[in-house]
Coordinates of C-alpha atoms in Angstrom, one line a residue:
M315 CA 73.7 -3.4 -37.0
T316 CA 70.1 -4.8 -36.7
K317 CA 68.6 -1.8 -34.9
P318 CA 70.1 0.9 -37.2
A319 CA 69.1 -1.0 -40.3
A320 CA 65.6 -1.4 -39.0
G321 CA 65.4 2.2 -38.1
F322 CA 66.6 3.2 -41.6
R323 CA 64.0 0.9 -43.2
K324 CA 61.3 2.5 -41.0
M325 CA 62.4 6.0 -41.9
R326 CA 62.6 5.1 -45.6
G327 CA 59.1 3.6 -45.4
S328 CA 57.8 6.8 -43.8
V329 CA 59.3 8.9 -46.6
V330 CA 57.9 6.6 -49.3
G331 CA 54.5 6.6 -47.6
W332 CA 54.4 10.4 -47.6
L333 CA 55.3 10.7 -51.3
P334 CA 51.7 10.6 -52.6
Q335 CA 50.7 13.4 -50.2
L336 CA 53.8 15.5 -51.2
R337 CA 52.7 15.5 -54.8
G338 CA 49.9 17.9 -54.3
W339 CA 52.0 20.4 -52.3
L340 CA 55.4 20.0 -54.0
A341 CA 55.0 23.0 -56.2
V342 CA 54.9 25.3 -53.2
V343 CA 58.6 24.9 -52.5
P344 CA 60.0 26.0 -56.0
L345 CA 57.3 28.6 -56.4
F346 CA 58.3 30.3 -53.1
G347 CA 62.0 29.9 -53.9
L348 CA 61.7 31.2 -57.4
S349 CA 59.7 34.3 -56.4
T350 CA 62.1 35.0 -53.5
G351 CA 65.1 34.6 -55.7
L352 CA 63.6 36.9 -58.4
S353 CA 62.9 39.6 -55.7
A354 CA 66.5 39.3 -54.4
H355 CA 67.9 39.5 -57.9
A356 CA 65.9 42.7 -58.6
L357 CA 67.3 44.2 -55.4
G358 CA 70.8 43.5 -56.5
H359 CA 71.5 40.4 -54.4
A360 CA 72.4 38.1 -57.3
H361 CA 74.5 35.7 -55.1
F362 CA 71.6 35.2 -52.6
A363 CA 69.2 34.7 -55.5
A364 CA 71.4 32.1 -57.1
T365 CA 71.8 30.3 -53.8
T366 CA 68.0 30.3 -53.2
W367 CA 67.3 28.9 -56.7
T368 CA 69.9 26.2 -56.1
V369 CA 68.4 25.2 -52.8
V370 CA 64.9 24.8 -54.1
T371 CA 66.1 22.8 -57.1
L372 CA 67.9 20.5 -54.8
A373 CA 64.9 20.1 -52.6
V374 CA 62.7 19.0 -55.5
L375 CA 65.6 16.9 -56.8
V376 CA 65.6 14.9 -53.6
V377 CA 61.9 14.0 -54.0
L378 CA 62.5 13.2 -57.7
V379 CA 65.5 10.9 -57.0
T380 CA 63.3 9.0 -54.5
Q381 CA 60.6 8.5 -57.0
V382 CA 63.0 7.4 -59.7
V383 CA 64.7 4.9 -57.4
R384 CA 61.2 3.5 -56.4
S385 CA 60.4 3.1 -60.1
L386 CA 63.7 1.4 -60.9
T387 CA 63.3 -1.1 -58.1
K388 CA 60.0 -2.1 -59.7
G389 CA 61.6 -2.4 -63.1
D390 CA 60.0 0.7 -64.5
V391 CA 62.2 3.1 -66.4
G392 CA 60.1 6.2 -66.8
L393 CA 60.4 9.7 -68.1
D394 CA 61.1 11.1 -64.7
L395 CA 64.7 10.3 -65.7
V396 CA 64.5 13.2 -68.2
A397 CA 63.5 15.6 -65.4
L398 CA 66.3 14.2 -63.2
L399 CA 68.9 14.8 -66.0
S400 CA 67.6 18.3 -66.8
M401 CA 67.7 19.5 -63.2
S402 CA 71.1 18.0 -62.5
G403 CA 72.4 19.4 -65.8
A404 CA 71.1 22.9 -64.9
L405 CA 73.0 22.8 -61.6
A406 CA 76.1 21.3 -63.2
L407 CA 76.2 24.1 -65.9
S408 CA 75.6 26.9 -63.3
Q409 CA 72.1 27.7 -64.5
P410 CA 70.4 28.0 -61.1
L411 CA 67.4 30.0 -62.5
T412 CA 66.8 27.4 -65.2
G413 CA 67.1 24.7 -62.6
A414 CA 64.4 26.5 -60.4
V415 CA 62.1 26.9 -63.3
I416 CA 62.5 23.2 -64.2
A417 CA 61.8 22.3 -60.6
L418 CA 58.7 24.4 -60.6
M419 CA 57.7 22.9 -64.0
Y420 CA 58.1 19.4 -62.7
A421 CA 56.6 20.0 -59.3
G422 CA 53.7 22.0 -60.9
G423 CA 53.0 19.1 -63.2
Q424 CA 52.9 16.7 -60.3
S425 CA 50.6 18.9 -58.3
L426 CA 48.3 19.6 -61.3
E427 CA 48.1 15.9 -62.1
A428 CA 47.4 15.1 -58.4
Y429 CA 44.6 17.7 -58.4
A430 CA 43.2 16.5 -61.7
A431 CA 43.2 12.9 -60.6
G432 CA 41.7 13.8 -57.3
R433 CA 38.9 15.8 -58.9
A434 CA 38.4 13.0 -61.5
G435 CA 38.2 10.3 -58.8
K436 CA 35.8 12.2 -56.6
A437 CA 32.7 10.2 -57.5
M438 CA 34.6 6.9 -56.8
T439 CA 36.3 7.9 -53.6
A440 CA 33.1 9.4 -52.2
L441 CA 31.6 5.8 -52.2
V442 CA 34.4 4.6 -50.0
A443 CA 34.3 7.7 -47.7
R444 CA 30.5 7.3 -47.1
Q445 CA 30.8 3.7 -45.8
P446 CA 29.2 3.7 -42.3
R447 CA 31.1 2.2 -39.4
T448 CA 28.3 1.7 -36.8
A449 CA 24.6 1.0 -36.8
L450 CA 21.7 1.4 -34.3
R451 CA 20.4 -2.1 -33.5
E452 CA 17.1 -2.6 -31.8
D453 CA 17.6 -4.8 -28.8
V454 CA 15.3 -5.8 -25.9
G455 CA 16.6 -2.9 -23.7
G456 CA 16.4 -0.3 -26.5
L457 CA 18.7 1.0 -29.2
T458 CA 22.4 -0.1 -29.1
E459 CA 25.1 1.4 -31.3
V460 CA 27.2 -1.5 -32.6
L461 CA 30.0 -2.0 -35.1
L462 CA 28.8 -3.2 -38.5
A463 CA 30.8 -6.5 -37.9
A464 CA 28.5 -7.3 -35.0
L465 CA 25.3 -7.2 -37.2
A466 CA 23.8 -10.6 -38.2
P467 CA 20.9 -11.6 -40.4
G468 CA 17.6 -11.0 -38.6
D469 CA 18.8 -8.0 -36.6
H470 CA 16.4 -5.0 -36.6
I471 CA 18.3 -1.8 -37.4
L472 CA 17.0 1.8 -37.1
V473 CA 17.9 4.0 -40.0
R474 CA 17.6 7.7 -39.0
A475 CA 17.0 10.5 -41.5
G476 CA 20.2 11.2 -43.4
D477 CA 21.9 7.9 -42.4
V478 CA 23.4 5.5 -44.9
V479 CA 21.7 2.1 -44.9
P480 CA 24.4 -0.2 -43.4
V481 CA 23.3 -3.7 -44.6
D482 CA 21.1 -5.3 -47.2
G483 CA 17.6 -6.2 -45.9
R484 CA 13.9 -5.4 -46.1
V485 CA 11.7 -2.7 -44.7
F486 CA 10.4 -4.0 -41.4
R487 CA 8.7 -0.9 -39.9
G488 CA 7.7 2.4 -41.5
S489 CA 8.2 3.4 -45.1
A490 CA 11.6 4.2 -46.6
V491 CA 12.3 7.2 -48.8
L492 CA 15.8 6.4 -50.2
D493 CA 18.2 8.5 -52.2
R494 CA 20.2 6.2 -54.4
S495 CA 22.0 8.9 -56.5
S496 CA 25.5 8.1 -55.1
L497 CA 25.1 4.4 -56.2
T498 CA 23.0 4.6 -59.4
G499 CA 23.0 8.2 -60.5
E500 CA 19.2 8.3 -60.1
A501 CA 18.2 11.9 -59.3
L502 CA 14.9 11.2 -57.6
P503 CA 14.4 9.3 -54.4
I504 CA 12.3 6.1 -54.3
T505 CA 9.7 5.0 -51.7
L506 CA 9.7 1.5 -50.3
L507 CA 7.0 -0.1 -48.2
A508 CA 7.0 -2.9 -45.7
N509 CA 8.8 -6.1 -46.8
E510 CA 10.3 -4.4 -49.8
P511 CA 14.1 -4.9 -50.3
V512 CA 16.6 -2.2 -49.3
L513 CA 20.1 -1.9 -50.6
S514 CA 23.0 -0.9 -48.3
G515 CA 24.7 2.3 -49.3
T516 CA 21.5 4.2 -50.0
V517 CA 20.7 7.3 -47.9
N518 CA 17.5 7.7 -45.9
A519 CA 16.0 10.9 -47.4
G520 CA 12.8 10.6 -45.3
T521 CA 11.7 9.8 -41.8
P522 CA 13.3 7.1 -39.7
F523 CA 12.5 3.4 -40.5
T524 CA 13.5 0.0 -39.4
V525 CA 15.2 -2.5 -41.6
V526 CA 15.7 -6.2 -40.9
A527 CA 19.1 -7.4 -42.0
E528 CA 19.3 -10.2 -44.6
R529 CA 23.1 -10.5 -44.9
P530 CA 26.1 -9.8 -42.7
A531 CA 27.6 -6.3 -43.3
A532 CA 30.7 -7.8 -44.9
D533 CA 28.5 -9.5 -47.5
S534 CA 26.3 -6.5 -48.2
T535 CA 26.0 -4.8 -51.5
Y536 CA 27.7 -1.6 -50.4
A537 CA 30.7 -3.4 -48.8
G538 CA 31.1 -5.3 -52.1
I539 CA 31.0 -2.0 -54.0
V540 CA 33.6 -0.5 -51.8
R541 CA 35.9 -3.5 -52.4
L542 CA 35.4 -3.2 -56.1
V543 CA 36.1 0.5 -56.0
E544 CA 39.4 0.0 -54.1
A545 CA 40.4 -2.7 -56.6
A546 CA 39.5 -0.5 -59.5
Q547 CA 41.7 2.4 -58.2
A548 CA 44.7 0.1 -57.8
R549 CA 44.6 -1.2 -61.4
K550 CA 46.9 0.2 -64.1
A551 CA 45.4 0.5 -67.6
P552 CA 47.0 -1.1 -70.6
M553 CA 47.2 2.3 -72.2
A554 CA 49.3 3.4 -69.2
H555 CA 51.6 0.4 -69.9
L556 CA 51.6 1.4 -73.5
A557 CA 52.6 4.9 -72.3
D558 CA 55.5 3.3 -70.5
R559 CA 56.7 1.6 -73.6
Y560 CA 56.4 4.7 -75.7
G561 CA 58.0 6.6 -72.9
L562 CA 61.1 4.5 -73.2
A563 CA 61.3 5.2 -76.9
F564 CA 60.8 8.9 -76.2
L565 CA 63.5 8.8 -73.6
A566 CA 65.9 7.3 -76.0
L567 CA 65.0 9.9 -78.7
T568 CA 65.4 12.7 -76.2
L569 CA 68.9 11.5 -75.1
L570 CA 69.9 10.9 -78.8
L571 CA 68.7 14.4 -79.8
A572 CA 70.4 16.1 -76.8
G573 CA 73.6 14.3 -77.3
G574 CA 73.6 15.1 -81.0
A575 CA 73.0 18.8 -80.4
W576 CA 75.8 18.9 -77.9
S577 CA 78.2 17.0 -80.2
A578 CA 77.3 19.1 -83.3
S579 CA 77.5 22.5 -81.6
G580 CA 79.9 21.9 -78.8
D581 CA 77.4 23.7 -76.5
P582 CA 76.1 21.7 -73.6
L583 CA 73.4 24.3 -73.1
R584 CA 71.7 23.0 -76.2
A585 CA 71.6 19.5 -74.8
L586 CA 70.1 21.0 -71.6
A587 CA 67.5 22.9 -73.6
V588 CA 66.4 19.6 -75.3
L589 CA 66.1 17.8 -72.0
V590 CA 64.1 20.7 -70.5
V591 CA 61.6 20.8 -73.3
A592 CA 61.1 17.0 -72.9
T593 CA 60.4 17.4 -69.1
P594 CA 57.9 16.0 -68.1
C595 CA 56.3 14.4 -71.2
P596 CA 52.6 14.8 -71.7
L597 CA 52.4 11.1 -72.3
I598 CA 52.7 10.3 -68.6
L599 CA 50.3 13.1 -67.6
A600 CA 47.4 12.9 -70.0
V601 CA 46.6 9.2 -70.0
P602 CA 45.9 8.6 -66.3
V603 CA 44.0 11.9 -65.9
A604 CA 41.7 11.1 -68.9
L605 CA 41.1 7.5 -67.9
V606 CA 40.4 8.3 -64.3
S607 CA 38.1 11.0 -65.4
G608 CA 36.2 8.5 -67.5
L609 CA 36.0 6.1 -64.6
S610 CA 34.7 8.8 -62.3
R611 CA 32.0 9.9 -64.8
A612 CA 30.9 6.3 -65.3
A613 CA 30.6 5.8 -61.5
G614 CA 28.4 8.9 -61.4
N615 CA 26.1 7.2 -63.8
G616 CA 25.8 4.0 -61.8
V617 CA 28.5 2.0 -63.6
L618 CA 31.6 0.8 -61.7
I619 CA 34.4 0.0 -64.1
K620 CA 37.3 -1.8 -62.5
G621 CA 40.2 0.2 -63.7
G622 CA 41.5 1.9 -66.8
G623 CA 42.1 -1.4 -68.6
A624 CA 38.4 -2.3 -68.5
L625 CA 37.5 1.2 -69.6
E626 CA 39.7 0.9 -72.7
T627 CA 38.3 -2.6 -73.5
L628 CA 34.7 -1.2 -73.1
A629 CA 35.5 1.4 -75.7
E630 CA 36.5 -1.3 -78.3
I631 CA 33.6 -3.8 -77.8
R632 CA 31.8 -4.9 -80.9
V633 CA 30.0 -8.2 -79.8
L634 CA 27.5 -8.6 -76.9
V635 CA 26.7 -12.0 -75.4
I636 CA 23.9 -11.6 -72.9
D637 CA 22.3 -13.9 -70.4
K638 CA 18.5 -14.2 -70.2
T639 CA 17.2 -14.9 -66.7
G640 CA 17.9 -12.0 -64.3
T641 CA 19.7 -10.0 -67.0
L642 CA 17.4 -9.5 -70.0
T643 CA 14.4 -10.5 -67.8
H644 CA 13.7 -9.6 -64.2
G645 CA 14.9 -13.0 -62.9
S646 CA 11.8 -13.4 -60.8
A647 CA 9.0 -15.5 -62.2
R648 CA 5.4 -14.4 -61.6
L649 CA 2.5 -16.7 -61.2
T650 CA 0.0 -16.0 -63.9
S651 CA -2.5 -18.9 -63.6
T652 CA -3.3 -22.0 -61.6
R653 CA -5.4 -25.0 -62.8
S654 CA -6.3 -27.4 -60.0
F655 CA -7.6 -31.1 -60.0
G656 CA -9.3 -33.3 -57.5
P657 CA -9.9 -32.4 -53.9
Y658 CA -7.6 -29.4 -53.7
D659 CA -8.5 -25.9 -54.9
A660 CA -6.0 -23.5 -56.5
V661 CA -5.2 -21.7 -53.2
E662 CA -4.5 -24.9 -51.3
A663 CA -2.4 -26.3 -54.1
L664 CA -0.3 -23.1 -54.1
R665 CA 0.0 -23.3 -50.3
L666 CA 1.3 -26.9 -50.3
A667 CA 3.7 -26.2 -53.2
A668 CA 5.1 -23.0 -51.6
S669 CA 5.5 -24.8 -48.2
L670 CA 7.7 -27.4 -49.9
D671 CA 9.5 -24.9 -52.0
Q672 CA 10.7 -23.0 -48.9
A673 CA 13.6 -25.6 -48.9
S674 CA 14.7 -24.7 -52.4
G675 CA 16.8 -21.8 -53.7
H676 CA 15.5 -22.0 -57.2
P677 CA 14.1 -18.7 -58.6
I678 CA 10.8 -20.3 -59.5
A679 CA 10.6 -21.8 -56.0
R680 CA 11.2 -18.4 -54.5
A681 CA 8.5 -16.9 -56.8
L682 CA 5.9 -19.4 -55.5
V683 CA 6.9 -18.7 -51.9
E684 CA 6.7 -15.0 -52.4
E685 CA 3.3 -15.3 -54.1
A686 CA 2.0 -17.4 -51.2
R687 CA 3.2 -14.9 -48.7
R688 CA 1.7 -12.0 -50.7
R689 CA -1.6 -13.8 -50.4
A690 CA -1.1 -14.2 -46.7
L691 CA -1.2 -18.0 -46.9
V692 CA 0.1 -19.9 -43.8
L693 CA 3.0 -22.1 -44.9
S694 CA 4.1 -25.2 -43.1
Q695 CA 7.6 -26.5 -42.4
P696 CA 8.6 -29.2 -45.0
Q697 CA 10.2 -32.4 -43.9
N698 CA 12.7 -34.8 -45.6
V699 CA 13.1 -32.6 -48.7
T700 CA 15.0 -33.9 -51.7
E701 CA 15.8 -31.6 -54.6
S702 CA 16.7 -32.9 -58.0
P703 CA 18.6 -30.2 -60.0
G704 CA 16.6 -29.2 -63.1
E705 CA 13.8 -31.5 -62.1
G706 CA 12.1 -30.2 -59.0
V707 CA 11.6 -30.9 -55.3
S708 CA 10.0 -33.8 -53.3
G709 CA 9.2 -34.0 -49.6
W710 CA 6.6 -34.1 -46.9
V711 CA 4.2 -31.3 -45.9
E712 CA 1.7 -31.8 -43.0
G713 CA 2.1 -35.6 -43.3
R714 CA 1.5 -35.7 -47.0
H715 CA 4.0 -36.5 -49.7
V716 CA 4.3 -33.5 -52.1
L717 CA 6.0 -33.2 -55.5
V718 CA 6.7 -29.8 -57.2
G719 CA 8.5 -29.7 -60.5
G720 CA 8.5 -30.6 -64.1
P721 CA 7.3 -33.5 -66.2
R722 CA 10.4 -35.6 -65.7
L723 CA 10.0 -35.5 -61.9
M724 CA 6.4 -36.6 -62.3
R725 CA 7.5 -39.5 -64.6
M726 CA 10.2 -40.5 -62.1
H727 CA 7.4 -40.9 -59.4
D728 CA 4.9 -42.4 -61.9
V729 CA 2.5 -39.5 -61.6
R730 CA 0.3 -39.1 -64.7
F731 CA -1.4 -35.8 -65.3
P732 CA -4.6 -35.9 -67.5
P733 CA -4.0 -34.5 -71.0
P734 CA -4.0 -31.8 -72.1
D735 CA -3.6 -30.1 -68.7
G736 CA -0.6 -32.1 -67.4
A737 CA 2.8 -33.2 -68.7
G738 CA 1.6 -33.3 -72.3
L739 CA 0.4 -29.7 -72.2
V740 CA 2.0 -27.5 -74.8
A741 CA 2.3 -24.3 -72.7
A742 CA 2.9 -20.9 -74.1
A743 CA 6.5 -20.6 -75.2
A744 CA 7.3 -17.8 -72.7
T745 CA 5.6 -19.6 -69.8
A746 CA 7.3 -21.9 -67.2
T747 CA 5.0 -24.7 -66.1
V748 CA 5.2 -26.2 -62.6
L749 CA 3.3 -29.4 -61.8
V750 CA 2.1 -30.2 -58.3
A751 CA 1.3 -33.7 -57.0
V752 CA 0.1 -34.9 -53.6
E753 CA 0.2 -38.5 -52.4
G754 CA 1.0 -39.7 -56.0
A755 CA -2.0 -37.9 -57.5
P756 CA -2.0 -34.8 -59.8
V757 CA -3.1 -31.7 -58.0
A758 CA -2.4 -28.6 -60.0
V759 CA -0.6 -27.0 -62.9
L760 CA 1.0 -23.6 -62.1
E761 CA 2.1 -21.3 -64.9
L762 CA 4.7 -18.6 -64.4
V763 CA 6.3 -16.0 -66.6
D764 CA 9.6 -14.2 -66.3
P765 CA 8.9 -11.0 -68.3
L766 CA 11.4 -8.9 -70.3
R767 CA 12.8 -6.0 -68.4
N768 CA 11.0 -2.7 -69.2
D769 CA 14.2 -1.2 -70.6
G770 CA 15.4 -4.4 -72.3
G771 CA 14.4 -3.8 -75.9
R772 CA 15.2 -0.1 -75.7
T773 CA 18.7 -0.8 -74.3
L774 CA 19.5 -3.4 -77.0
A775 CA 18.5 -0.9 -79.7
A776 CA 20.7 1.8 -78.1
L777 CA 23.6 -0.6 -78.0
R778 CA 23.2 -1.1 -81.7
E779 CA 23.4 2.7 -82.1
C780 CA 26.6 2.6 -80.0
G781 CA 28.3 0.4 -82.6
I782 CA 27.6 -3.1 -81.2
K783 CA 27.6 -5.2 -84.4
R784 CA 26.3 -8.6 -83.1
I785 CA 24.0 -9.5 -80.1
V786 CA 23.7 -13.1 -79.0
L787 CA 21.3 -14.4 -76.3
A788 CA 22.9 -17.2 -74.3
T789 CA 20.6 -19.0 -71.8
G790 CA 20.2 -22.3 -70.0
D791 CA 16.4 -22.1 -70.7
R792 CA 14.5 -23.8 -73.5
R793 CA 15.0 -22.5 -77.0
A794 CA 11.2 -21.9 -77.5
V795 CA 11.1 -19.8 -74.4
A796 CA 14.2 -17.8 -75.3
E797 CA 13.1 -17.2 -79.0
A798 CA 9.7 -16.1 -77.9
L799 CA 11.2 -13.6 -75.5
V800 CA 13.4 -11.8 -78.0
A801 CA 11.1 -12.0 -81.0
G802 CA 11.2 -8.5 -82.5
L803 CA 14.3 -7.4 -80.6
P804 CA 17.7 -6.7 -82.3
V805 CA 19.1 -10.1 -81.4
D806 CA 21.2 -11.9 -84.1
A807 CA 21.4 -15.4 -82.6
V808 CA 19.9 -17.4 -79.7
A809 CA 21.9 -20.1 -77.9
A810 CA 19.7 -22.1 -75.6
D811 CA 19.9 -25.1 -73.2
L812 CA 23.4 -24.1 -72.1
D813 CA 25.3 -25.1 -69.0
P814 CA 28.1 -22.7 -67.7
A815 CA 30.8 -24.5 -69.7
A816 CA 28.7 -24.1 -72.9
K817 CA 28.2 -20.4 -72.2
T818 CA 32.0 -20.0 -72.0
D819 CA 32.3 -21.8 -75.4
I820 CA 29.8 -19.4 -76.9
V821 CA 31.9 -16.4 -75.7
A822 CA 35.1 -18.0 -77.2
A823 CA 33.3 -18.7 -80.6
E824 CA 32.0 -15.1 -80.9
R825 CA 35.5 -13.6 -80.7
R826 CA 35.7 -14.1 -84.5
S827 CA 33.4 -11.2 -84.9
G828 CA 35.3 -8.9 -82.6
P829 CA 36.0 -8.1 -78.9
V830 CA 33.2 -9.8 -76.8
M831 CA 31.3 -8.3 -73.9
M832 CA 29.4 -10.8 -71.7
V833 CA 26.5 -9.5 -69.5
G834 CA 25.2 -11.7 -66.7
D835 CA 24.2 -11.8 -63.1
G836 CA 24.3 -15.3 -61.7
I837 CA 26.9 -17.7 -60.3
N838 CA 26.5 -19.8 -63.5
D839 CA 27.5 -16.7 -65.5
A840 CA 30.8 -16.2 -63.7
P841 CA 33.0 -18.5 -66.0
A842 CA 31.7 -16.8 -69.1
L843 CA 32.2 -13.3 -67.6
A844 CA 35.8 -14.2 -66.8
A845 CA 36.3 -15.7 -70.3
A846 CA 35.0 -12.6 -72.2
D847 CA 37.2 -9.7 -73.2
L848 CA 34.9 -7.7 -70.9
G849 CA 32.6 -9.1 -68.3
I850 CA 29.7 -7.1 -67.0
A851 CA 27.7 -8.1 -63.9
L852 CA 24.1 -6.7 -63.8
G853 CA 22.7 -5.3 -60.6
A854 CA 24.2 -4.6 -57.2
R855 CA 22.2 -7.6 -55.8
G856 CA 23.6 -10.1 -58.3
A857 CA 25.7 -13.1 -57.3
A858 CA 29.0 -12.1 -55.6
A859 CA 30.8 -14.6 -57.9
A860 CA 29.5 -12.7 -61.0
A861 CA 30.6 -9.4 -59.6
E862 CA 34.1 -10.6 -58.7
A863 CA 34.5 -12.2 -62.2
A864 CA 33.3 -9.2 -64.0
D865 CA 35.3 -6.2 -65.2
V866 CA 32.3 -3.8 -64.9
V867 CA 29.4 -3.8 -62.4
L868 CA 26.1 -2.0 -63.1
L869 CA 25.2 -0.6 -59.6
V870 CA 21.6 -0.2 -60.6
D871 CA 19.5 -3.3 -61.4
S872 CA 18.9 -2.2 -65.0
L873 CA 20.6 -2.4 -68.4
A874 CA 19.9 1.2 -69.1
P875 CA 23.3 2.7 -68.1
L876 CA 25.3 0.4 -70.4
P877 CA 25.0 2.4 -73.7
Q878 CA 26.1 5.6 -71.9
A879 CA 29.0 3.8 -70.3
I880 CA 30.3 2.7 -73.7
L881 CA 30.1 6.3 -74.9
I882 CA 31.9 7.6 -71.8
A883 CA 34.6 4.9 -72.3
R884 CA 35.1 5.8 -76.0
R885 CA 35.3 9.5 -75.3
A886 CA 37.8 9.1 -72.4
R887 CA 40.0 6.9 -74.6
A888 CA 39.8 9.3 -77.5
I889 CA 40.7 12.3 -75.3
A890 CA 43.7 10.4 -73.8
L891 CA 45.1 9.6 -77.2
Q892 CA 44.4 13.1 -78.5
S893 CA 46.3 14.6 -75.5
V894 CA 49.2 12.2 -76.0
W895 CA 49.7 12.8 -79.7
V896 CA 49.2 16.6 -79.6
G897 CA 51.4 16.9 -76.6
L898 CA 54.1 14.7 -78.0
G899 CA 54.0 16.6 -81.3
L900 CA 54.4 20.0 -79.6
S901 CA 57.2 18.6 -77.4
L902 CA 59.1 17.2 -80.4
V903 CA 58.8 20.5 -82.3
G904 CA 60.2 22.3 -79.2
M905 CA 63.0 19.7 -78.8
V906 CA 64.1 20.2 -82.4
A907 CA 64.0 24.0 -82.0
A908 CA 66.1 23.7 -78.9
A909 CA 68.6 21.3 -80.6
L910 CA 69.0 23.9 -83.4
G911 CA 69.7 26.7 -80.9
H912 CA 66.4 28.5 -81.2
L913 CA 65.3 27.9 -77.7
S914 CA 67.3 28.6 -74.5
P915 CA 66.9 26.2 -71.5
L916 CA 64.8 28.8 -69.7
R917 CA 62.4 29.5 -72.6
G918 CA 62.2 25.7 -73.2
A919 CA 61.1 25.2 -69.7
V920 CA 58.3 27.8 -70.0
L921 CA 57.2 26.3 -73.3
Q922 CA 57.0 22.8 -71.9
E923 CA 55.0 24.0 -68.8
I924 CA 52.4 25.5 -71.2
I925 CA 52.2 22.2 -73.1
D926 CA 51.8 20.2 -69.9
V927 CA 49.0 22.4 -68.5
A928 CA 47.2 22.3 -71.9
V929 CA 47.2 18.5 -72.2
I930 CA 46.1 18.0 -68.6
L931 CA 43.2 20.5 -69.0
N932 CA 42.3 18.7 -72.2
A933 CA 42.3 15.3 -70.5
L934 CA 39.9 16.7 -67.9
R935 CA 37.4 17.1 -70.6
A936 CA 36.7 13.4 -70.1
L937 CA 34.8 14.4 -67.0
G938 CA 32.2 16.0 -69.2
G939 CA 30.7 14.6 -72.4
P940 CA 27.6 14.5 -74.6
Q941 CA 24.6 14.7 -72.5
D942 CA 22.2 12.8 -74.7
G943 CA 24.4 10.6 -76.8
G944 CA 24.1 7.5 -74.7
E945 CA 20.4 7.7 -73.8
P946 CA 18.3 5.0 -75.3
T947 CA 16.0 6.4 -78.0
T948 CA 14.4 3.3 -79.5
Q949 CA 11.0 2.4 -78.0
D950 CA 11.0 -0.7 -76.0
V951 CA 9.1 -3.7 -77.5
P952 CA 6.4 -4.7 -75.0
R953 CA 6.4 -8.4 -74.2
G954 CA 3.8 -10.5 -72.7
A955 CA 3.9 -14.1 -71.5

């Protein structure tokens, strides 16, 4: 018994696995059978015609029964039951032509929906299809083609013209002309020079260049995007669940109306006509097509939305909570001035500070290291480094004890800076101040600024125009810095000095004003992103934890696509609802007419086919949309330090 049972399960699994592929070609069978039967009937072979129609109806019925059984095993009672009853009823009542037309109608709806969903998901599936499998690694003996899994940070990889960049890294040799349109929607290629960062998934639109890998392929931006796309395609939208609930009510109404018509007239053909007009319902066709169309259009604009549920939520957002560092600002501080003391000049002070900061992952530490490298300073390896979170770093550089951090770190080590240039200095509100001490003596004050993104103010204004009623800046930075940054911008409130838990509390508190959207990019934003009604992670190079916790990922390192994404979401949702209610209304009118005897089963089948085609074509309008509605129009407010 074991082997036959295993064989049956294997055969059943094979059939189930082929069902999605069958949907696109299912209409061929009833179309061929219907046309063959009509030709035979015209030539006087009525019996052969009836037999042909019966056979094709049974063929489609087998596929339909398999789908209904699969749904029932998952606890889903769908409207496919109506199609099952109408086809079975047509055969039972000796209406083979009607059965064939219903089979064509059902199979045609399945094929049309498969085509529409395939067309709508083209932009998303193209991301997955383009993922490279191998790369050309530069080894001692020459170029070696290796699997992506074999690549490691530090490897040098040759990217030929037309190749997809396989891993995140930096330009090592040559200049890179990259086409980022498939990831970000940007029409024009960008040019990157030596040591500039390169995102995986972009296409080399110029001459070959060499990139040095900074991450394993599995942790690259493009691999993460592919995982997000696959997760998005597997999710079912709340509106689709809503359609299932409405579908049950519609199924009950259909059976009640069909039974009532049969009981009142004594004619089972009236019941069959009612079932035919209700097969298949526009409710289950229009919603997925419209939502997937919206997902596809958003992906084409550089916004990856993780499923129809997130698309629906995005359409309803009224409150924005936004992070500052790396989201509203670039997240990379820039050195603006250096004031030195004692025996060290400004250059030597920067070199010592950057040498020590090589051991820190703090954004300001990275900024100092990058500035030192930009100036071609020779950095030394630090020793015995100790980092105090929020305070700074201490350690040894070239045999000297070095401190780099804020006033509290200096007080902890009893280092006193001369006023007004040291710890007592009241710096500009938008400037971060880093103090440097060597061997217990003050050496320098470094001032850095993290400027507002060029599109920051313009995008916030555009979000206002999209219907966002309240905008709150939530940051772990000082209040003075945060308030100075957003002065003049359309921000309603500033919440500063926040830890990750406090950011989550802010999101919860803002729900009283409406559905909340949280935008962030760092690991510390992940809890708030998960807590919000909709979490949005900014930038493909943001923290993986933020991207995983978010419902939406902006594939370009910019806020600019967000207003357009909201408009796309609202339009897709509106079209889905429009298709549902118009389609349901027309179906109900047809069902009543059939119950009263004004529509035969054959005419009802033709009418419902017209309705189905109309609602699917209407749902596909979500692939298009207003060309300028989401583009920011308000001029950005320039910000200095």
